[in-house]
Coordinates of C-alpha atoms (C1' of nucleotides) in Angstrom, one line a residue:
Chain A
M211 CA -17.7 2.6 30.8
K212 CA -14.1 1.6 31.0
T213 CA -11.6 3.9 32.6
V214 CA -8.6 3.0 30.7
L215 CA -8.8 4.4 27.2
S216 CA -4.9 4.2 26.1
A217 CA -2.7 1.2 26.4
P218 CA -5.2 -1.6 26.9
R219 CA -4.2 -5.1 27.6
R220 CA -0.8 -5.1 26.3
A221 CA 1.1 -7.0 28.8
V222 CA 2.6 -9.9 26.7
R223 CA 5.3 -8.7 24.5
G224 CA 4.7 -8.9 20.9
R225 CA 0.8 -8.9 21.2
G226 CA -1.8 -6.3 21.3
E227 CA -3.0 -4.2 18.3
G228 CA 0.2 -2.1 17.5
A229 CA 2.2 -5.3 17.1
E230 CA 2.0 -5.4 13.5
A231 CA 2.7 -1.7 13.2
R232 CA 5.7 -2.2 15.4
I233 CA 7.1 -5.0 13.3
V234 CA 6.5 -3.3 9.9
R235 CA 8.5 -0.2 11.4
S236 CA 11.1 -2.6 12.7
I237 CA 11.8 -4.4 9.3
G238 CA 11.3 -1.4 7.3
E239 CA 14.0 0.2 9.4
A240 CA 16.3 -2.6 9.1
I241 CA 15.9 -2.3 5.3
A242 CA 16.0 1.5 5.2
D243 CA 19.3 1.1 7.3
R244 CA 20.7 -1.4 4.9
R245 CA 21.1 -3.9 7.5
L246 CA 18.9 -6.3 5.2
A247 CA 20.4 -6.3 1.9
P248 CA 18.2 -6.5 -1.4
G249 CA 17.5 -9.9 -2.1
T250 CA 17.7 -11.3 1.3
K251 CA 15.0 -14.0 2.1
L252 CA 12.4 -13.2 4.8
A253 CA 11.3 -16.5 6.0
E254 CA 8.1 -16.4 7.8
E255 CA 8.9 -18.8 10.8
S256 CA 12.3 -17.0 11.5
L257 CA 10.5 -13.8 11.8
A258 CA 8.0 -15.0 13.7
E259 CA 10.4 -16.4 16.1
V260 CA 12.4 -13.3 16.2
F261 CA 9.5 -10.9 16.9
G262 CA 7.7 -13.4 19.3
V263 CA 4.5 -13.5 17.2
S264 CA 2.5 -16.1 15.2
R265 CA 3.5 -16.8 11.6
E266 CA 0.2 -15.4 10.2
R267 CA 1.1 -12.0 11.9
V268 CA 4.2 -12.2 9.7
R269 CA 2.4 -12.9 6.9
K270 CA 0.3 -9.9 7.3
V271 CA 3.2 -7.8 7.8
L272 CA 5.0 -9.1 4.7
L273 CA 1.7 -8.4 2.6
L274 CA 1.9 -4.8 3.7
L275 CA 5.6 -4.2 3.0
A276 CA 5.1 -5.8 -0.4
Q277 CA 2.5 -3.1 -1.0
R278 CA 5.1 -0.5 -0.3
R279 CA 7.4 -2.4 -2.6
V280 CA 10.0 -2.6 -0.1
V281 CA 9.6 -6.4 0.0
T282 CA 8.9 -8.6 -3.0
L283 CA 6.6 -11.6 -2.6
I284 CA 7.1 -14.6 -4.8
P285 CA 4.1 -17.2 -4.7
N286 CA 5.2 -20.4 -3.1
R287 CA 8.8 -19.0 -2.7
G288 CA 8.4 -16.5 0.0
A289 CA 9.2 -12.8 0.9
F290 CA 12.5 -11.2 -0.3
V291 CA 13.8 -7.6 0.6
A292 CA 13.1 -5.9 -2.8
K293 CA 15.6 -5.4 -5.3
P294 CA 14.9 -2.4 -7.5
T295 CA 15.8 -2.4 -11.1
A296 CA 17.7 0.3 -12.4
R297 CA 14.9 1.6 -14.2
E298 CA 12.8 1.6 -10.9
A299 CA 15.6 3.3 -9.3
R300 CA 15.6 6.2 -11.7
E301 CA 12.0 6.4 -11.5
V302 CA 12.0 6.7 -7.7
F303 CA 14.5 9.6 -7.8
E304 CA 12.4 11.2 -10.5
A305 CA 9.3 11.0 -8.3
R306 CA 11.2 12.6 -5.4
R307 CA 12.3 15.3 -7.3
V308 CA 8.6 16.0 -8.6
I309 CA 7.4 15.9 -4.9
E310 CA 10.3 17.5 -3.1
R311 CA 10.1 20.4 -5.7
A312 CA 6.6 20.9 -4.6
V313 CA 7.7 20.7 -0.9
V314 CA 10.6 23.2 -1.4
E315 CA 8.4 25.6 -3.2
A316 CA 5.8 25.3 -0.2
L317 CA 8.5 26.0 2.1
D318 CA 10.1 28.8 0.2
R319 CA 6.9 30.6 0.3
N320 CA 7.1 31.1 3.9
P321 CA 8.0 34.6 5.3
R322 CA 11.5 35.4 6.1
P323 CA 12.5 34.7 8.9
L324 CA 11.3 31.2 9.1
P325 CA 9.0 30.5 12.0
D326 CA 10.8 29.7 15.1
E327 CA 9.8 26.4 15.7
M328 CA 10.6 25.2 12.2
S329 CA 14.0 26.7 12.5
A330 CA 14.8 25.1 15.6
K331 CA 13.7 21.6 14.5
L332 CA 15.7 21.9 11.5
R333 CA 19.0 23.1 13.1
A334 CA 18.4 20.4 15.9
H335 CA 18.2 17.8 13.0
L336 CA 21.3 19.2 11.4
A337 CA 23.2 18.9 14.6
R338 CA 22.2 15.3 15.2
E339 CA 23.3 14.5 11.5
E340 CA 26.7 16.3 12.1
E341 CA 27.0 14.5 15.4
A342 CA 26.4 11.1 13.7
D343 CA 29.0 12.1 10.8
R344 CA 31.7 13.1 13.4
A345 CA 31.1 9.8 15.3
G346 CA 31.4 7.9 11.9
D347 CA 27.9 6.3 12.8
R348 CA 27.0 5.6 9.0
M349 CA 23.6 3.8 9.8
S350 CA 22.4 6.6 11.9
L351 CA 23.7 9.2 9.3
I352 CA 21.6 7.0 6.6
R353 CA 18.5 7.3 8.8
L354 CA 18.8 10.8 9.5
S355 CA 19.3 11.8 6.1
G356 CA 16.1 10.3 5.1
Q357 CA 14.3 11.8 8.0
F358 CA 15.6 15.1 7.0
H359 CA 13.6 15.1 3.7
L360 CA 10.7 13.8 5.7
L361 CA 10.9 16.5 8.2
L362 CA 10.8 19.1 5.3
A363 CA 7.8 17.2 3.9
D364 CA 6.0 17.6 7.2
F365 CA 6.7 21.4 7.3
A366 CA 5.1 21.7 3.9
G367 CA 1.8 20.8 5.6
N368 CA 0.4 18.1 3.3
A369 CA 0.5 14.7 5.2
T370 CA -0.7 12.8 2.0
L371 CA 2.2 14.0 0.0
A372 CA 4.5 13.4 3.0
G373 CA 3.2 9.8 3.2
I374 CA 3.9 9.3 -0.5
L375 CA 7.6 10.7 0.1
A376 CA 8.2 8.4 3.0
D377 CA 7.5 5.5 0.7
L378 CA 9.9 6.9 -1.9
I379 CA 12.4 7.5 0.6
D380 CA 12.5 4.0 1.8
R381 CA 12.7 2.6 -1.9
S382 CA 15.6 5.3 -2.4
S383 CA 17.5 3.5 0.5
L384 CA 16.9 0.2 -1.3
A385 CA 18.1 1.7 -4.6
I386 CA 21.4 3.0 -2.9
A387 CA 21.8 -0.4 -1.3
A388 CA 21.5 -2.1 -4.5
F389 CA 23.5 0.4 -6.9
E390 CA 25.9 2.3 -4.6
R391 CA 29.3 2.7 -6.0
R392 CA 32.2 1.3 -4.0
S393 CA 33.9 4.4 -3.9
S394 CA 31.9 7.6 -3.4
H395 CA 30.3 9.6 -0.8
S396 CA 29.7 13.4 -0.7
C397 CA 28.3 14.3 2.9
S398 CA 24.6 14.6 3.0
A399 CA 24.8 16.5 6.4
T400 CA 26.7 19.3 4.6
E401 CA 24.4 19.6 1.7
H402 CA 21.4 19.6 4.2
R403 CA 23.1 22.5 6.1
R404 CA 23.5 24.6 3.0
F405 CA 20.0 24.0 2.0
V406 CA 18.6 25.0 5.3
E407 CA 20.9 28.2 5.4
A408 CA 19.7 29.0 1.9
L409 CA 16.1 28.5 3.1
E410 CA 16.6 30.6 6.0
S411 CA 18.6 33.4 4.5
G412 CA 19.2 32.9 0.7
P413 CA 17.6 34.6 -2.2
P414 CA 14.4 33.1 -3.4
G415 CA 15.0 29.9 -5.5
A416 CA 18.4 29.3 -3.9
A417 CA 16.9 26.5 -1.6
M418 CA 15.3 24.9 -4.6
R419 CA 18.4 24.8 -6.7
L420 CA 20.4 23.3 -3.8
M421 CA 17.7 20.6 -3.2
M422 CA 17.5 19.6 -6.8
E423 CA 21.2 19.5 -6.8
H424 CA 21.5 17.4 -4.1
L425 CA 19.0 14.8 -5.3
D426 CA 20.8 14.7 -8.4
E427 CA 24.1 14.2 -6.4
V428 CA 22.6 11.3 -4.4
E429 CA 21.4 9.8 -7.6
R430 CA 24.7 10.4 -9.6
Q431 CA 26.4 8.4 -6.8
L432 CA 24.8 5.2 -8.0
D433 CA 25.7 3.1 -11.0
L434 CA 22.6 2.9 -12.9
D435 CA 24.0 1.7 -16.1
A436 CA 22.1 -0.7 -17.9
R437 CA 24.5 -3.7 -17.3
S438 CA 23.6 -3.6 -13.5
D439 CA 20.1 -4.4 -14.4
G440 CA 18.7 -7.8 -15.0
A441 CA 21.0 -10.5 -16.0
V442 CA 24.7 -9.9 -15.5
D443 CA 26.8 -10.3 -18.7
L444 CA 29.1 -13.3 -17.6
K445 CA 31.1 -12.9 -20.6
S446 CA 32.3 -9.6 -19.9
V447 CA 32.6 -10.1 -16.0
F448 CA 35.2 -13.0 -16.8
A449 CA 36.7 -11.2 -20.0
D450 CA 40.1 -10.6 -19.0
R451 CA 40.5 -13.5 -16.5
T452 CA 42.4 -16.6 -17.3
Chain B
M51 CA 7.8 -29.7 -18.5
K52 CA 4.0 -28.6 -18.5
T53 CA 3.1 -27.1 -21.7
V54 CA 0.5 -24.7 -20.4
L55 CA 2.2 -21.7 -19.3
S56 CA -0.5 -19.4 -19.0
A57 CA -4.0 -19.7 -17.0
P58 CA -2.9 -23.0 -15.2
R59 CA -5.3 -24.5 -13.2
R60 CA -8.1 -22.0 -13.0
A61 CA -11.1 -24.0 -13.5
V62 CA -13.0 -23.1 -10.5
R63 CA -14.6 -19.7 -10.6
G64 CA -12.9 -17.6 -7.9
R65 CA -9.9 -19.6 -7.4
G66 CA -6.5 -19.0 -8.8
E67 CA -3.6 -16.9 -8.2
G68 CA -5.0 -13.6 -9.8
A69 CA -8.2 -14.0 -7.7
E70 CA -7.2 -11.4 -5.4
A71 CA -6.1 -8.9 -7.9
R72 CA -9.3 -9.4 -9.6
I73 CA -11.4 -8.8 -6.5
V74 CA -9.3 -5.7 -5.5
R75 CA -10.0 -4.5 -9.1
S76 CA -13.6 -5.2 -8.6
I77 CA -14.2 -3.4 -5.4
G78 CA -11.8 -0.8 -6.3
E79 CA -13.8 0.1 -9.6
A80 CA -17.0 -0.2 -7.8
I81 CA -15.8 2.6 -5.3
A82 CA -14.2 4.7 -8.0
D83 CA -17.6 4.3 -9.9
R84 CA -19.4 5.5 -6.7
R85 CA -21.5 2.5 -6.8
L86 CA -20.2 1.9 -3.2
A87 CA -20.8 5.1 -1.1
P88 CA -18.2 6.5 1.3
G89 CA -18.9 4.8 4.7
T90 CA -20.5 1.6 3.3
K91 CA -19.7 -1.2 5.4
L92 CA -17.9 -4.1 3.6
A93 CA -18.8 -7.2 5.4
E94 CA -16.4 -9.9 5.0
E95 CA -18.8 -12.8 4.8
S96 CA -21.0 -11.0 2.2
L97 CA -18.2 -10.4 0.1
A98 CA -16.9 -13.7 0.3
E99 CA -20.3 -15.1 -0.8
V100 CA -20.5 -12.4 -3.8
F101 CA -16.9 -13.2 -5.0
G102 CA -17.4 -17.0 -4.3
V103 CA -14.0 -17.1 -2.3
S104 CA -13.1 -17.8 1.3
R105 CA -13.5 -15.3 4.1
E106 CA -9.7 -15.0 4.6
R107 CA -9.0 -14.1 0.9
V108 CA -11.5 -11.3 1.1
R109 CA -9.8 -10.3 4.3
K110 CA -6.6 -10.0 2.4
V111 CA -8.2 -8.0 -0.2
L112 CA -9.7 -5.5 2.4
L113 CA -6.0 -5.2 3.9
L114 CA -4.8 -4.3 0.5
L115 CA -7.3 -1.9 -0.1
A116 CA -7.1 -0.3 3.3
Q117 CA -3.1 0.2 2.4
R118 CA -4.4 2.4 -0.4
R119 CA -6.6 4.3 1.7
V120 CA -9.6 3.4 -0.3
V121 CA -11.0 1.4 2.4
T122 CA -10.9 2.1 6.2
L123 CA -10.2 -0.8 8.7
I124 CA -11.7 -0.3 12.1
P125 CA -10.5 -2.9 14.6
N126 CA -13.1 -5.4 15.7
R127 CA -15.8 -3.4 13.6
G128 CA -14.8 -4.3 10.0
A129 CA -14.1 -2.7 6.7
F130 CA -15.8 0.5 5.3
V131 CA -15.5 2.5 2.1
A132 CA -13.2 5.1 3.1
K133 CA -14.7 8.6 4.0
P134 CA -12.1 11.3 3.3
T135 CA -12.0 14.4 5.5
A136 CA -12.2 17.8 3.8
R137 CA -8.5 18.3 4.7
E138 CA -7.5 14.9 2.9
A139 CA -9.5 15.9 -0.1
R140 CA -7.7 19.0 -0.5
E141 CA -4.3 17.1 0.1
V142 CA -5.2 14.6 -2.6
F143 CA -6.1 17.3 -5.1
E144 CA -2.9 19.0 -4.1
A145 CA -0.8 16.0 -4.7
R146 CA -2.5 15.4 -8.0
R147 CA -1.5 18.9 -8.9
V148 CA 2.1 18.3 -8.0
I149 CA 2.4 15.0 -9.9
E150 CA 0.3 15.9 -12.9
R151 CA 2.5 19.2 -13.3
A152 CA 5.4 16.9 -13.7
V153 CA 3.5 14.6 -16.0
V154 CA 2.3 17.4 -18.3
E155 CA 5.8 19.2 -18.3
A156 CA 7.2 15.7 -19.6
L157 CA 4.6 15.6 -22.3
D158 CA 5.1 19.0 -23.4
R159 CA 8.6 18.2 -23.9
N160 CA 7.8 16.0 -26.7
P161 CA 8.5 17.1 -30.1
R162 CA 5.5 18.5 -32.2
P163 CA 3.7 16.9 -33.8
L164 CA 3.1 14.3 -31.0
P165 CA 4.0 10.6 -31.9
D166 CA 1.4 9.0 -33.7
E167 CA 0.6 6.4 -31.4
M168 CA 0.3 8.8 -28.4
S169 CA -2.1 11.0 -30.6
A170 CA -4.2 8.1 -31.7
K171 CA -4.6 6.7 -28.2
L172 CA -5.7 10.2 -27.0
R173 CA -8.1 10.8 -29.5
A174 CA -9.7 7.5 -29.1
H175 CA -10.1 8.1 -25.5
L176 CA -11.8 11.4 -26.2
A177 CA -14.0 9.6 -28.3
R178 CA -15.1 7.2 -25.9
E179 CA -15.3 10.0 -23.3
E180 CA -17.7 12.0 -25.5
E181 CA -19.7 9.1 -26.4
A182 CA -20.4 8.1 -23.1
D183 CA -21.3 12.1 -22.4
R184 CA -23.7 11.9 -25.2
A185 CA -25.3 8.7 -24.0
G186 CA -25.8 10.3 -20.6
D187 CA -23.7 7.2 -19.2
R188 CA -22.4 9.0 -16.1
M189 CA -20.7 6.0 -14.4
S190 CA -18.6 5.2 -17.8
L191 CA -17.9 8.9 -17.7
I192 CA -16.4 8.9 -14.4
R193 CA -14.2 5.9 -15.0
L194 CA -12.9 7.3 -18.3
S195 CA -12.3 10.7 -16.8
G196 CA -9.9 9.0 -14.3
Q197 CA -8.4 7.1 -17.0
F198 CA -7.5 9.8 -19.1
H199 CA -5.3 11.3 -16.7
L200 CA -3.7 7.8 -15.8
L201 CA -3.0 7.7 -19.7
L202 CA -1.2 10.6 -19.7
A203 CA 1.0 9.6 -16.8
D204 CA 1.7 6.4 -18.8
F205 CA 2.9 8.4 -21.7
A206 CA 5.1 10.5 -19.4
G207 CA 7.1 7.1 -19.1
N208 CA 7.5 6.9 -15.2
A209 CA 5.5 3.9 -14.0
T210 CA 6.3 4.5 -10.2
L211 CA 4.8 8.1 -10.6
A212 CA 1.9 6.7 -12.6
G213 CA 1.2 4.2 -9.8
I214 CA 1.1 6.8 -7.4
L215 CA -1.1 8.9 -9.5
A216 CA -3.5 6.0 -9.9
D217 CA -3.9 5.8 -6.1
L218 CA -4.6 9.6 -5.9
I219 CA -7.1 9.3 -8.8
D220 CA -9.2 6.7 -6.8
R221 CA -9.1 8.8 -3.8
S222 CA -10.2 11.8 -5.7
S223 CA -13.3 9.6 -6.6
L224 CA -13.9 9.2 -3.2
A225 CA -13.4 12.8 -2.3
I226 CA -16.0 13.7 -5.1
A227 CA -18.4 11.1 -3.7
A228 CA -18.2 12.5 -0.4
F229 CA -18.2 16.2 -1.0
E230 CA -19.6 16.8 -4.6
R231 CA -22.3 19.6 -4.7
R232 CA -25.8 18.8 -5.5
S233 CA -26.0 21.2 -8.7
S234 CA -23.0 21.2 -10.5
H235 CA -20.9 19.7 -13.4
S236 CA -18.6 21.1 -15.9
C237 CA -17.9 18.5 -18.7
S238 CA -14.6 16.8 -18.1
A239 CA -14.6 15.4 -21.5
T240 CA -14.8 19.1 -23.1
E241 CA -11.8 20.0 -20.8
H242 CA -10.0 17.1 -21.7
R243 CA -10.5 17.8 -25.4
R244 CA -9.1 21.2 -25.2
F245 CA -6.1 19.9 -23.3
V246 CA -5.4 17.3 -25.9
E247 CA -5.6 20.0 -28.6
A248 CA -3.3 22.4 -26.7
L249 CA -0.9 19.6 -26.2
E250 CA -0.9 18.7 -30.0
S251 CA -0.9 22.2 -31.5
G252 CA -1.0 24.9 -28.8
P253 CA 1.9 27.0 -27.8
P254 CA 4.3 25.7 -24.9
G255 CA 2.8 26.2 -21.9
A256 CA -0.9 26.2 -22.8
A257 CA -1.6 22.5 -22.0
M258 CA -0.1 23.1 -18.6
R259 CA -2.3 26.0 -17.9
L260 CA -5.3 24.1 -19.1
M261 CA -4.4 21.1 -16.8
M262 CA -3.9 23.2 -13.8
E263 CA -7.3 25.0 -14.3
H264 CA -8.9 21.7 -15.0
L265 CA -7.8 20.3 -11.8
D266 CA -8.6 23.3 -10.0
E267 CA -12.1 23.3 -11.6
V268 CA -12.8 19.6 -10.3
E269 CA -11.8 20.6 -6.9
R270 CA -13.9 23.5 -7.0
Q271 CA -17.0 21.7 -7.6
L272 CA -16.5 20.2 -4.3
D273 CA -17.9 21.6 -1.2
L274 CA -14.8 21.5 1.1
D275 CA -15.9 24.1 3.8
A276 CA -14.9 23.1 7.3
R277 CA -18.5 22.4 8.4
S278 CA -18.7 19.6 6.1
D279 CA -15.9 17.9 7.8
G280 CA -16.1 16.0 11.1
A281 CA -18.7 16.5 13.4
V282 CA -21.7 18.8 12.1
D283 CA -22.7 21.7 13.8
L284 CA -26.3 21.0 14.8
K285 CA -27.0 24.4 16.0
S286 CA -26.5 26.1 12.8
V287 CA -28.0 23.1 10.6
F288 CA -31.5 23.7 12.8
A289 CA -30.9 27.5 13.2
D290 CA -33.8 28.8 11.1
R291 CA -36.3 25.7 11.8
T292 CA -39.0 25.9 13.7
Chain C
dC221 C1' -40.4 8.2 28.0
dT222 C1' -35.4 8.1 29.0
dG223 C1' -31.6 5.7 30.1
dG224 C1' -29.2 1.5 31.5
dT225 C1' -28.1 -3.2 31.6
dC226 C1' -28.0 -7.9 30.3
dC227 C1' -28.1 -11.3 26.9
dG228 C1' -28.3 -13.7 22.1
dT229 C1' -26.7 -13.2 17.7
dT230 C1' -23.6 -11.5 14.4
dT231 C1' -19.2 -10.2 13.0
dT232 C1' -14.3 -10.2 13.4
dG233 C1' -9.8 -11.9 15.1
dT234 C1' -6.4 -15.7 15.7
dG235 C1' -4.3 -20.1 16.0
dC236 C1' -3.7 -24.4 14.3
dA237 C1' -3.6 -28.4 11.4
dC238 C1' -3.0 -29.7 7.0
dA239 C1' -2.5 -29.4 1.9
dA240 C1' 0.5 -28.0 -2.0
dT241 C1' 4.5 -26.5 -3.8
dT242 C1' 9.7 -26.1 -4.0
dC243 C1' 14.3 -27.1 -3.2
dG244 C1' 18.1 -29.9 -1.9
dT245 C1' 20.0 -34.6 -2.1
dG246 C1' 21.0 -39.0 -3.3
dG247 C1' 20.6 -42.7 -6.4
dC248 C1' 20.6 -44.6 -10.9
dG249 C1' 21.7 -45.5 -15.7
dA250 C1' 24.0 -44.3 -19.6
Chain D
dT61 C1' 31.4 -38.1 -15.0
dC62 C1' 27.2 -36.0 -16.5
dG63 C1' 22.3 -35.7 -16.6
dC64 C1' 18.0 -37.3 -15.0
dC65 C1' 14.5 -38.7 -11.8
dA66 C1' 12.6 -39.4 -7.5
dC67 C1' 12.1 -39.0 -2.8
dG68 C1' 12.3 -36.3 1.5
dA69 C1' 12.7 -32.1 4.3
dA70 C1' 11.4 -27.7 4.6
dT71 C1' 8.5 -23.7 3.6
dT72 C1' 4.5 -21.5 2.1
dG73 C1' -0.6 -21.3 1.2
dT74 C1' -5.5 -22.3 2.8
dG75 C1' -9.2 -23.7 5.1
dC76 C1' -11.6 -24.5 9.6
dA77 C1' -12.8 -24.0 14.2
dC78 C1' -13.1 -21.6 17.9
dA79 C1' -12.1 -17.2 20.8
dA80 C1' -13.2 -12.4 21.2
dA81 C1' -15.5 -8.4 20.6
dA82 C1' -19.6 -5.6 19.0
dC83 C1' -24.3 -4.7 17.6
dG84 C1' -29.4 -5.0 18.6
dG85 C1' -33.4 -5.9 20.9
dA86 C1' -35.6 -7.0 25.2
dC87 C1' -36.4 -5.9 29.6
dC88 C1' -36.4 -3.1 33.6
dA89 C1' -36.0 1.0 36.8
dG90 C1' -36.7 5.5 37.6

DNA sequence: CTGGTCCGTTTTGTGCACAATTCGTGGCGA
DNA sequence: TCGCCACGAATTGTGCACAAAACGGACCAG
């Protein structure tokens, strides 16, 4: 019997079983962090070179990401960072409200005060968000903001639901990247803190209201008017130009 | 310019662009219909032969199905029809309650009477279910039962949420296949009819209550005790045997 | 009869080569 | 100058061959 159970033969960088998962995470995070804008082409060869793996492996990864709707696969054209339509964006946020409502309901059923571990982790997370906010680290802030919602889902104890929400959060990031208004940004960190405080010591239902308002607020910061969707109306774009 | 836009070069059986989607559907339905029991091995070569395609294509299909948690991929061992744990089964049903609550809420916000098209489609579907029930066509009944819930989600107008629910319904089928009690079966068709009637002419909230009871009922027909999960306790199994 | 090891067969995993398609460029004619 | 066509380069799609691993049975020792 082999004595080594974990971390078997993984000497070569980029190889090994977990390589695909690593690349999926890597690309997924790059998209969530908005370092890859919607519509960006993801050429197989380039990615293969970047990650030091063969093209087929990249191909597999792209297929997985396409399944999660974070990448769009166009036959004979290649893979592109998904560019959600306004309708899809609205649907994603609606879906999030549906799921997160259930999450918060479950959390709000916890006896007060909250379990120590939960409280501690939430507050630790808030601290990191606020730190990123102070430092002006916008990228970290975006990622942490998503992780906050995921953390809540984990506490709700339904891994299936949490997995679904994880996908929806990634797609939210895409929607935000695609439809964010130029000027705007209310601080998620602040709203998250208020939510946690309501969860810990607010009246029943207060946390829920804050969460719904938070999600509404995030969606409201997007420009989801019909014209943003599909083909742009060139006439109106150049209307008042000479 | 080519004159043929649809169905281009698809002469050879099994080829063409839509081949993968067809195979995914085919296998997915076989699983949902419980003609493929949980744990069944899905050998690549066999499937390739059955569907008349190359092995790599089958491989791709299996990867997609694995992503939907309807198939489990074990490295160097192959693909198997997923066998959910009791915990996962509970989570799936909980997730369905969360999503279907939202669906029914949306539907219940429709003005009475319901739009003609919706009402007609629902009643047509009920008729098909009852027909299958009378004919004792258990397989059709199972499939139609799932489609009923999906139909409701479609009417709710959120394709994203409907897509998520579609996955959950497939996984419900797996859970039922894995945990169904020997003796038991309340008729879904009857409960579906009552639900539609409540939606069409019942007081507000009645439809919701029926739907939640329906989902509870379906789950209650499963044997989700801890012992069914994971390794069986041989001691208790053979306790009163000589 | 139990337990273990070895080896052949079967099945899965991976890289490579080539086919097919698309896109960009340049030439040609009106 | 504009439009069209064709050709070439680059990129994606697919089959194939081989490598790697697991399964099953035979064989053997205790």
